[in-house]
CSV table of C-alpha atoms and ligand atoms in Angstrom, one decimal:
chain,number,residue,atom,x,y,z
S,493,MET,CA,-30.3,-12.8,2.9
S,494,ALA,CA,-30.6,-16.5,2.8
S,495,LEU,CA,-27.0,-16.8,3.2
S,496,ALA,CA,-26.6,-14.6,6.0
S,497,VAL,CA,-29.5,-16.4,7.9
S,498,GLY,CA,-28.0,-19.9,7.0
S,499,MET,CA,-24.6,-18.7,8.4
S,500,ARG,CA,-26.0,-17.4,11.4
S,501,VAL,CA,-27.8,-20.8,12.4
S,502,LEU,CA,-24.6,-22.5,11.3
S,503,THR,CA,-22.7,-20.4,13.6
S,504,ARG,CA,-24.9,-21.0,16.6
S,505,ALA,CA,-25.0,-24.8,16.0
S,506,LEU,CA,-21.0,-24.6,15.8
S,507,LEU,CA,-20.6,-22.3,18.8
S,508,ARG,CA,-22.7,-23.9,21.2
S,509,PRO,CA,-20.3,-26.8,22.4
S,510,TRP,CA,-17.4,-24.2,22.5
S,511,ALA,CA,-19.3,-21.5,24.2
S,512,ARG,CA,-20.5,-23.8,27.0
S,513,GLY,CA,-19.0,-22.4,30.1
S,514,LEU,CA,-18.0,-19.1,28.6
S,515,ARG,CA,-19.2,-16.0,30.7
S,516,VAL,CA,-19.7,-12.7,29.3
S,517,ALA,CA,-17.5,-10.5,31.4
S,518,PRO,CA,-19.1,-7.5,33.4
S,519,GLY,CA,-18.5,-4.5,31.7
S,520,ARG,CA,-16.2,-1.7,32.7
S,521,THR,CA,-18.4,1.2,33.8
S,522,GLY,CA,-18.0,4.9,32.4
S,523,PRO,CA,-18.5,6.3,29.1
S,524,ALA,CA,-17.5,4.3,26.0
S,525,ALA,CA,-14.2,5.0,24.3
S,526,GLY,CA,-14.5,8.0,21.8
S,527,GLY,CA,-17.0,9.7,24.2
S,528,GLY,CA,-20.0,7.8,23.8
S,529,ASP,CA,-23.1,8.1,25.7
S,530,GLY,CA,-22.2,6.1,28.8
S,531,MET,CA,-23.1,2.6,27.4
S,532,ARG,CA,-21.2,0.2,29.3
S,533,CYS,CA,-18.3,-1.8,27.8
S,534,PHE,CA,-18.9,-5.5,27.3
S,535,GLY,CA,-17.3,-8.6,26.1
S,536,SER,CA,-15.7,-11.7,27.5
S,537,PRO,CA,-12.2,-12.6,29.1
S,538,ARG,CA,-10.4,-12.3,25.7
S,539,VAL,CA,-12.3,-9.7,23.8
S,540,LEU,CA,-13.1,-6.2,25.1
S,541,VAL,CA,-15.9,-4.3,23.3
S,542,GLU,CA,-16.0,-0.4,23.7
S,543,PRO,CA,-19.6,0.7,22.4
S,544,ASP,CA,-19.8,4.2,21.0
S,545,PRO,CA,-23.8,4.1,20.3
S,546,ALA,CA,-23.8,7.6,19.4
S,547,ALA,CA,-21.4,7.1,16.5
S,548,GLY,CA,-23.0,3.6,15.7
S,549,VAL,CA,-19.4,2.2,16.2
S,550,ALA,CA,-17.8,-0.3,18.6
S,551,VAL,CA,-14.3,-0.8,19.2
S,552,VAL,CA,-13.4,-4.5,19.5
S,553,LYS,CA,-10.1,-5.2,21.5
S,554,MET,CA,-8.5,-8.4,21.3
S,555,ARG,CA,-6.9,-9.2,24.6
S,556,ASN,CA,-5.4,-12.6,24.5
S,557,PRO,CA,-2.0,-12.0,25.9
S,558,PRO,CA,0.8,-12.5,25.2
S,559,VAL,CA,0.4,-12.3,21.5
S,560,ASN,CA,-3.2,-12.7,20.7
S,561,SER,CA,-2.7,-16.0,19.1
S,562,LEU,CA,-6.1,-17.2,17.8
S,563,SER,CA,-6.9,-20.2,20.0
S,564,LEU,CA,-10.2,-22.1,19.9
S,565,GLU,CA,-11.5,-20.2,23.0
S,566,PHE,CA,-10.5,-16.8,21.7
S,567,LEU,CA,-12.0,-17.4,18.2
S,568,THR,CA,-15.1,-18.4,19.9
S,569,GLU,CA,-15.3,-15.1,22.0
S,570,LEU,CA,-14.4,-13.2,18.9
S,571,LEU,CA,-17.4,-14.6,17.1
S,572,ILE,CA,-19.9,-14.2,19.9
S,573,SER,CA,-18.7,-10.5,20.2
S,574,LEU,CA,-19.3,-10.0,16.4
S,575,GLU,CA,-22.7,-11.8,16.5
S,576,LYS,CA,-23.7,-9.6,19.4
S,577,LEU,CA,-22.8,-6.5,17.6
S,578,GLU,CA,-24.6,-7.3,14.4
S,579,ASN,CA,-27.9,-8.2,16.1
S,580,ASP,CA,-27.8,-4.9,17.7
S,581,LYS,CA,-29.3,-2.2,15.3
S,582,THR,CA,-27.3,0.5,17.3
S,583,PHE,CA,-24.0,-0.6,15.5
S,584,HIS,CA,-23.1,-0.3,12.0
S,585,GLY,CA,-19.4,-0.5,12.1
S,586,ILE,CA,-16.5,-2.0,14.4
S,587,ILE,CA,-12.9,-1.3,14.6
S,588,LEU,CA,-10.9,-4.3,15.3
S,589,THR,CA,-7.7,-3.5,17.2
S,590,SER,CA,-5.5,-5.1,20.0
S,591,ASP,CA,-5.0,-4.6,23.6
S,592,CYS,CA,-1.7,-6.5,23.7
S,593,PRO,CA,1.2,-3.9,23.2
S,594,GLY,CA,3.0,-4.2,20.0
S,595,ILE,CA,1.1,-7.3,18.7
S,596,PHE,CA,-2.2,-7.3,16.6
S,597,SER,CA,-2.3,-10.9,16.5
S,598,ALA,CA,0.4,-13.8,16.0
S,599,GLY,CA,-2.1,-15.8,14.0
S,600,LEU,CA,-3.3,-19.1,14.4
S,601,ASP,CA,-2.5,-20.7,17.8
S,602,LEU,CA,0.4,-23.2,17.0
S,603,THR,CA,-0.3,-25.3,20.2
S,604,GLU,CA,-3.9,-25.8,18.7
S,605,MET,CA,-2.3,-27.5,15.6
S,606,CYS,CA,0.4,-29.5,17.3
S,607,GLY,CA,0.3,-33.1,19.2
S,608,ARG,CA,-3.4,-33.0,19.3
S,609,LYS,CA,-6.0,-35.7,18.3
S,610,PRO,CA,-7.5,-35.3,14.8
S,611,GLU,CA,-10.9,-34.5,16.2
S,612,HIS,CA,-9.4,-31.5,17.8
S,613,TYR,CA,-7.8,-30.4,14.5
S,614,VAL,CA,-11.3,-30.8,13.0
S,615,GLU,CA,-13.0,-28.6,15.7
S,616,TYR,CA,-10.3,-26.1,15.5
S,617,TRP,CA,-10.3,-25.8,11.7
S,618,LYS,CA,-14.3,-25.4,11.8
S,619,ALA,CA,-13.8,-22.3,14.2
S,620,VAL,CA,-10.9,-20.8,11.9
S,621,GLN,CA,-13.2,-21.2,8.8
S,622,GLU,CA,-16.3,-19.8,10.6
S,623,THR,CA,-14.2,-16.7,11.8
S,624,TRP,CA,-13.1,-16.0,8.3
S,625,LEU,CA,-16.7,-16.5,6.8
S,626,ARG,CA,-18.2,-14.3,9.4
S,627,PHE,CA,-15.9,-11.5,9.4
S,628,TYR,CA,-15.3,-11.6,5.7
S,629,LEU,CA,-19.1,-11.3,4.9
S,630,SER,CA,-20.1,-9.2,7.9
S,631,ASN,CA,-22.8,-6.5,7.3
S,632,LEU,CA,-21.0,-4.2,9.5
S,633,VAL,CA,-18.1,-2.0,8.4
S,634,VAL,CA,-15.3,-3.6,9.8
S,635,ILE,CA,-12.0,-1.4,10.0
S,636,ALA,CA,-8.8,-2.9,11.3
S,637,ALA,CA,-6.7,-0.6,13.6
S,638,ILE,CA,-3.3,-2.6,13.4
S,639,ASN,CA,-1.3,-1.6,16.2
S,640,GLY,CA,1.4,-4.5,16.1
S,641,VAL,CA,2.9,-7.1,14.3
S,642,SER,CA,0.4,-9.4,12.2
S,643,PRO,CA,1.6,-12.5,10.8
S,644,ALA,CA,-0.2,-15.4,8.8
S,645,GLY,CA,-3.5,-15.7,10.7
S,646,GLY,CA,-3.3,-12.2,12.1
S,647,CYS,CA,-2.8,-10.8,8.5
S,648,LEU,CA,-5.7,-13.0,7.3
S,649,LEU,CA,-8.0,-11.5,10.1
S,650,SER,CA,-7.0,-8.1,9.2
S,651,LEU,CA,-7.7,-9.0,5.3
S,652,THR,CA,-11.2,-9.9,6.2
S,653,CYS,CA,-11.7,-6.0,7.1
S,654,ASP,CA,-12.9,-3.5,4.8
S,655,TYR,CA,-10.0,-1.1,5.4
S,656,ARG,CA,-6.6,-1.4,7.1
S,657,VAL,CA,-4.8,1.2,9.0
S,658,LEU,CA,-1.3,0.2,10.1
S,659,ALA,CA,0.9,1.9,12.7
S,660,ASN,CA,4.2,3.1,11.3
S,661,ASN,CA,6.6,1.1,13.3
S,662,PRO,CA,9.2,-1.0,11.4
S,663,LYS,CA,8.5,-3.9,13.9
S,664,TYR,CA,5.0,-4.1,12.9
S,665,THR,CA,5.3,-6.5,9.8
S,666,ILE,CA,2.2,-8.1,8.3
S,667,GLY,CA,1.8,-11.0,5.8
S,668,LEU,CA,1.1,-14.6,5.0
S,669,ASN,CA,4.3,-16.3,6.2
S,670,GLU,CA,3.0,-19.7,6.3
S,671,THR,CA,5.9,-21.1,4.2
S,672,LEU,CA,8.5,-20.1,6.6
S,673,LEU,CA,6.8,-22.5,9.0
S,674,GLY,CA,6.9,-25.5,6.6
S,675,ILE,CA,3.1,-25.1,6.1
S,676,VAL,CA,0.8,-24.0,3.4
S,677,ALA,CA,-1.7,-21.1,3.2
S,678,PRO,CA,-5.1,-22.8,2.3
S,679,PHE,CA,-6.9,-21.6,-0.9
S,680,TRP,CA,-9.1,-19.1,0.8
S,681,PHE,CA,-6.1,-17.4,2.7
S,682,LYS,CA,-4.5,-17.1,-0.8
S,683,ASP,CA,-8.0,-15.9,-2.4
S,684,THR,CA,-8.5,-13.2,0.3
S,685,MET,CA,-4.9,-11.9,-0.4
S,686,VAL,CA,-5.4,-12.0,-4.2
S,687,ASN,CA,-8.6,-10.0,-3.7
S,688,THR,CA,-6.5,-7.6,-1.8
S,689,ILE,CA,-3.3,-7.3,-3.8
S,690,GLY,CA,-3.6,-9.1,-7.1
S,691,HIS,CA,-2.3,-12.3,-8.3
S,692,ARG,CA,1.3,-11.5,-9.0
S,693,ALA,CA,2.2,-9.8,-5.8
S,694,THR,CA,0.2,-12.8,-3.8
S,695,GLU,CA,2.2,-15.4,-5.6
S,696,ARG,CA,5.5,-13.8,-4.7
S,697,ALA,CA,4.4,-13.0,-1.0
S,698,LEU,CA,3.0,-16.3,-0.3
S,699,GLN,CA,5.8,-18.5,-1.8
S,700,LEU,CA,8.5,-16.3,-0.1
S,701,GLY,CA,6.5,-16.1,3.2
S,702,LEU,CA,6.9,-12.2,3.2
S,703,LEU,CA,6.3,-10.3,6.1
S,704,PHE,CA,6.0,-6.7,4.8
S,705,PRO,CA,7.2,-3.7,7.1
S,706,PRO,CA,4.8,-0.7,7.0
S,707,ALA,CA,6.1,1.2,3.8
S,708,GLU,CA,6.2,-2.1,1.9
S,709,ALA,CA,2.8,-3.1,2.9
S,710,LEU,CA,1.3,0.3,1.8
S,711,ARG,CA,3.1,0.0,-1.6
S,712,VAL,CA,1.9,-3.6,-2.2
S,713,GLY,CA,-1.7,-2.7,-0.9
S,714,VAL,CA,-1.8,-5.1,2.1
S,715,VAL,CA,-2.8,-2.0,4.0
S,716,ASP,CA,-4.8,1.1,3.1
S,717,GLN,CA,-2.9,3.5,5.2
S,718,VAL,CA,0.3,4.0,7.5
S,719,VAL,CA,0.1,6.5,10.3
S,720,PRO,CA,2.1,7.2,13.2
S,721,GLU,CA,1.5,5.0,16.0
S,722,ASP,CA,-0.5,7.5,18.3
S,723,GLN,CA,-3.0,8.1,15.0
S,724,VAL,CA,-4.2,4.8,14.4
S,725,GLN,CA,-7.3,4.7,16.4
S,726,SER,CA,-8.3,8.2,15.4
S,727,THR,CA,-7.6,7.5,11.7
S,728,ALA,CA,-9.8,4.4,11.9
S,729,ARG,CA,-12.5,6.6,13.3
S,730,SER,CA,-12.4,9.1,10.5
S,731,VAL,CA,-12.3,6.4,8.0
S,732,MET,CA,-15.2,4.8,9.5
S,733,ALA,CA,-17.2,8.0,9.5
S,734,GLN,CA,-16.7,8.2,5.6
S,735,TRP,CA,-17.8,4.6,5.3
S,736,LEU,CA,-20.8,5.0,7.3
S,737,ALA,CA,-21.9,8.0,5.4
S,738,ILE,CA,-22.8,5.7,2.6
S,739,PRO,CA,-26.3,4.5,2.4
S,740,ASP,CA,-26.0,1.1,4.3
S,741,HIS,CA,-28.2,-1.3,2.3
S,742,ALA,CA,-26.1,-0.3,-0.9
S,743,ARG,CA,-22.9,-0.6,0.8
S,744,GLN,CA,-23.7,-4.0,2.2
S,745,LEU,CA,-25.0,-5.2,-1.1
S,746,THR,CA,-22.0,-4.1,-3.0
S,747,LYS,CA,-19.9,-5.8,-0.3
S,748,THR,CA,-21.6,-9.0,-0.6
S,749,LEU,CA,-21.4,-8.7,-4.4
S,750,MET,CA,-17.7,-8.2,-4.2
S,751,ARG,CA,-17.0,-11.1,-1.5
S,752,LYS,CA,-19.6,-13.9,-2.1
S,753,PRO,CA,-17.9,-15.7,-5.0
S,754,THR,CA,-14.8,-16.2,-2.7
S,755,ALA,CA,-16.9,-17.0,0.4
S,756,ASP,CA,-19.1,-19.5,-1.7
S,757,ARG,CA,-16.1,-21.5,-2.9
S,758,LEU,CA,-15.1,-22.3,0.8
S,759,LEU,CA,-19.0,-23.0,1.7
S,760,THR,CA,-19.1,-25.5,-1.0
S,761,GLU,CA,-15.8,-26.9,-0.2
S,762,ARG,CA,-16.0,-26.8,3.6
S,763,ASP,CA,-15.8,-30.3,4.6
S,764,ALA,CA,-13.2,-31.2,1.8
S,765,ASP,CA,-11.1,-28.3,3.2
S,766,ILE,CA,-11.2,-29.7,6.8
S,767,GLN,CA,-10.1,-33.0,5.5
S,768,THR,CA,-7.3,-31.7,3.7
S,769,PHE,CA,-6.3,-29.5,6.8
S,770,VAL,CA,-6.6,-32.6,9.1
S,771,ARG,CA,-4.4,-34.9,6.6
S,772,PHE,CA,-1.8,-32.1,6.2
S,773,ILE,CA,-1.3,-31.3,9.9
S,774,CYS,CA,-1.4,-34.8,11.0
S,775,ARG,CA,1.7,-35.5,8.7
S,776,ASP,CA,4.9,-36.3,10.8
S,777,SER,CA,6.9,-33.7,8.7
S,778,VAL,CA,4.4,-31.0,9.4
S,779,GLN,CA,4.2,-31.6,13.1
S,780,LYS,CA,8.1,-31.8,13.3
S,781,SER,CA,8.3,-28.5,11.5
S,782,LEU,CA,5.5,-26.8,13.9
S,783,HIS,CA,7.3,-28.2,17.0
S,784,ALA,CA,10.8,-27.0,15.7
S,785,TYR,CA,9.2,-23.6,15.1
S,786,LEU,CA,7.5,-23.4,18.5
S,787,GLU,CA,10.8,-24.4,20.2
S,788,LYS,CA,12.7,-21.8,18.3
S,789,LEU,CA,10.1,-19.1,19.6
S,790,LYS,CA,10.5,-20.4,23.2
S,791,GLN,CA,14.4,-20.4,22.9
S,792,LYS,CA,14.4,-16.7,21.5
S,793,LYS,CA,14.0,-15.7,25.3
S,794,GLY,CA,16.7,-18.0,27.0
G,995,8Z2,C1,-2.8,-27.7,1.8
G,995,8Z2,C2,-3.4,-26.7,2.9
G,995,8Z2,C3,-3.3,-27.3,4.3
G,995,8Z2,C4,-3.6,-26.5,5.3
G,995,8Z2,C5,-2.3,-26.3,6.0
G,995,8Z2,C6,-2.3,-25.7,7.4
G,995,8Z2,C7,-2.6,-24.1,7.2
G,995,8Z2,C8,-2.2,-23.3,8.6
G,995,8Z2,C9,-2.4,-21.8,8.5
G,995,8Z2,C10,-1.5,-21.3,9.5
G,995,8Z2,C11,-1.8,-20.1,9.8
G,995,8Z2,C12,-1.0,-19.5,11.1
G,995,8Z2,O1,-1.5,-18.4,11.4
G,995,8Z2,S1,0.2,-20.2,11.8
G,995,8Z2,C13,1.0,-19.2,13.0
G,995,8Z2,C14,1.9,-18.1,12.4
G,995,8Z2,N1,2.4,-17.1,13.4
G,995,8Z2,C15,3.6,-16.9,13.5
G,995,8Z2,O2,4.5,-17.3,12.7
G,995,8Z2,C16,4.0,-16.0,14.7
G,995,8Z2,C17,5.0,-16.7,15.7
G,995,8Z2,N2,5.3,-15.6,16.6
G,995,8Z2,C18,6.1,-14.7,16.6
G,995,8Z2,O3,6.7,-14.4,15.6
G,995,8Z2,C19,6.4,-13.8,17.8
G,995,8Z2,O4,5.9,-14.5,18.8
G,995,8Z2,C20,5.7,-12.4,17.7
G,995,8Z2,C21,4.3,-12.6,17.4
G,995,8Z2,C22,6.6,-11.7,16.7
G,995,8Z2,C23,5.9,-11.8,19.1
G,995,8Z2,O5,7.2,-11.9,19.6
G,995,8Z2,P1,7.6,-11.6,21.2
G,995,8Z2,O6,9.1,-11.5,21.1
G,995,8Z2,O7,6.8,-10.4,21.6
G,995,8Z2,O8,7.0,-12.7,21.9
G,995,8Z2,P2,7.4,-14.2,22.0
G,995,8Z2,O9,8.4,-14.4,22.9
G,995,8Z2,O10,8.1,-14.8,20.5
G,995,8Z2,O11,6.3,-15.1,22.2
G,995,8Z2,C24,5.5,-15.0,23.5
G,995,8Z2,C25,4.8,-16.4,23.7
G,995,8Z2,O12,3.9,-16.6,22.7
G,995,8Z2,C26,4.1,-17.9,22.1
G,995,8Z2,N3,3.6,-17.7,20.7
G,995,8Z2,C27,4.1,-16.7,19.7
G,995,8Z2,N4,3.3,-17.0,18.7
G,995,8Z2,C28,2.2,-17.8,18.9
G,995,8Z2,C29,1.6,-18.7,17.9
G,995,8Z2,N5,1.2,-18.2,16.8
G,995,8Z2,N6,0.8,-19.6,18.8
G,995,8Z2,C30,0.9,-20.1,19.7
G,995,8Z2,N7,2.0,-19.7,20.7
G,995,8Z2,C31,2.6,-18.5,20.1
G,995,8Z2,C32,5.6,-18.1,22.3
G,995,8Z2,O13,5.9,-19.4,22.0
G,995,8Z2,C33,5.8,-17.5,23.7
G,995,8Z2,O14,5.6,-18.5,24.4
G,995,8Z2,P3,6.2,-18.8,25.9
G,995,8Z2,O15,7.8,-19.1,25.7
G,995,8Z2,O16,5.6,-20.1,26.3
G,995,8Z2,O17,6.0,-17.6,26.8
C-alpha cells in the first residue's frame, strides 16, 4: 500500500540520525516466552523482544526504567523493534507490555520538553508523531497488556493498539491527564481517544485530565478488559489468538479503513503540528508549569 511504503521510507529517513550509535542488544538465550521454538530474544537496551515464532507473536517489553518515559532514544528503539517485526513474515501480532514493575509508561519524557532548544523540540515531536503513526497503522495485531500506571503519552501508546487488557490494581490509572500539567493534548491525541470512547466522554476526560482506575476505565471503554494482575499476559495471548484467527488481509484492510482518516489528518498537517508544538512548549508559562510539575515529582520522594 502506497501509504505504508511512504511511511516506511519516511521512518527510515527520520530514524537515521537518531539511530546512529544504537546497537541491537545480544539476545537472551533459551526459548521465547510462551514456549516458542527456541528463537532468541532480541531487542535493544530499552526494548526487549521475546519472539514466539510458532504462534506468530512477539512480546515487546518496554524497559526504560524507572518509569518507561518516552524519551527520544526509547521511542527510536521502539520504532526499530516494530519495523523489524513488521518486516519479518513470521510475526502477525505483538503484545506490548512493560518490564518496569507497576508502570506501563509515564508518558512523554518531560525532560525532553523542558529547557531545551527549539531544534530539539522539533526532533522530539517528529519522533512522537512517527511513533503514533506507525503503531496506529501497523499491519500487525497490536495488543496492550497494561501492567502498570499509564498517564498521558502512556495512555496514547496503548490507545494505538487494537485491544487493551488492564491489570486490576487500583494504582494502575490510565488517561490523558495533560491539562493537569498545564499543557494541552494535541488534536491527534484527542482524535485517538474520541475514536475509542466517543466525543462526550473524551470531552470530559480531557478537560478534567481524568486518570481512570481500572473499573472506571472499563466502564468508559478506555480499556477492553480488566483482569487480575497475574492474568494480564495470558489474557493478552488468548485475545491475540482470537484476532489472528481472522484472515489477515481482510483484518488489515479493515483496520486501515477505520484508522486512515484519523492518521491522514496528522499526515497532512504534520509540519504545522510541529510548529504548534514548538511554539506552545517554548512559552515561558508552559516551561514554568512543566518545571514545577517535574519538581513536584522529585520532591515526592524527599
Ligand atoms: C496546542 C497543543 C500543543 C502541544 C502541547 C504539548 C503536548 C504534550 C503532550 C504530553 C504528553 C505527556 O505524556 S506528558 C507526561 C505526563 N506524565 C505524567 O504526568 C506522569 C508523571 N509521573 C508520575 O505521575 C509518576 O512518576 C508515576 C508514573 C505515577 C510513577 O510514580 P513513582 O512514585 O513510581 O515514581 P516517581 O518517583 O514519581 O518517578 C521516578 C523518577 O521518574 C521521573 N519521571 C516520572 N515521570 C516522568 C516523565 N513523564 N518524564 C520524565 N521523568 C519522569 C521522576 O521525576 C523521578 O525522577 P528522579 O526523582 O530524578 O528519580
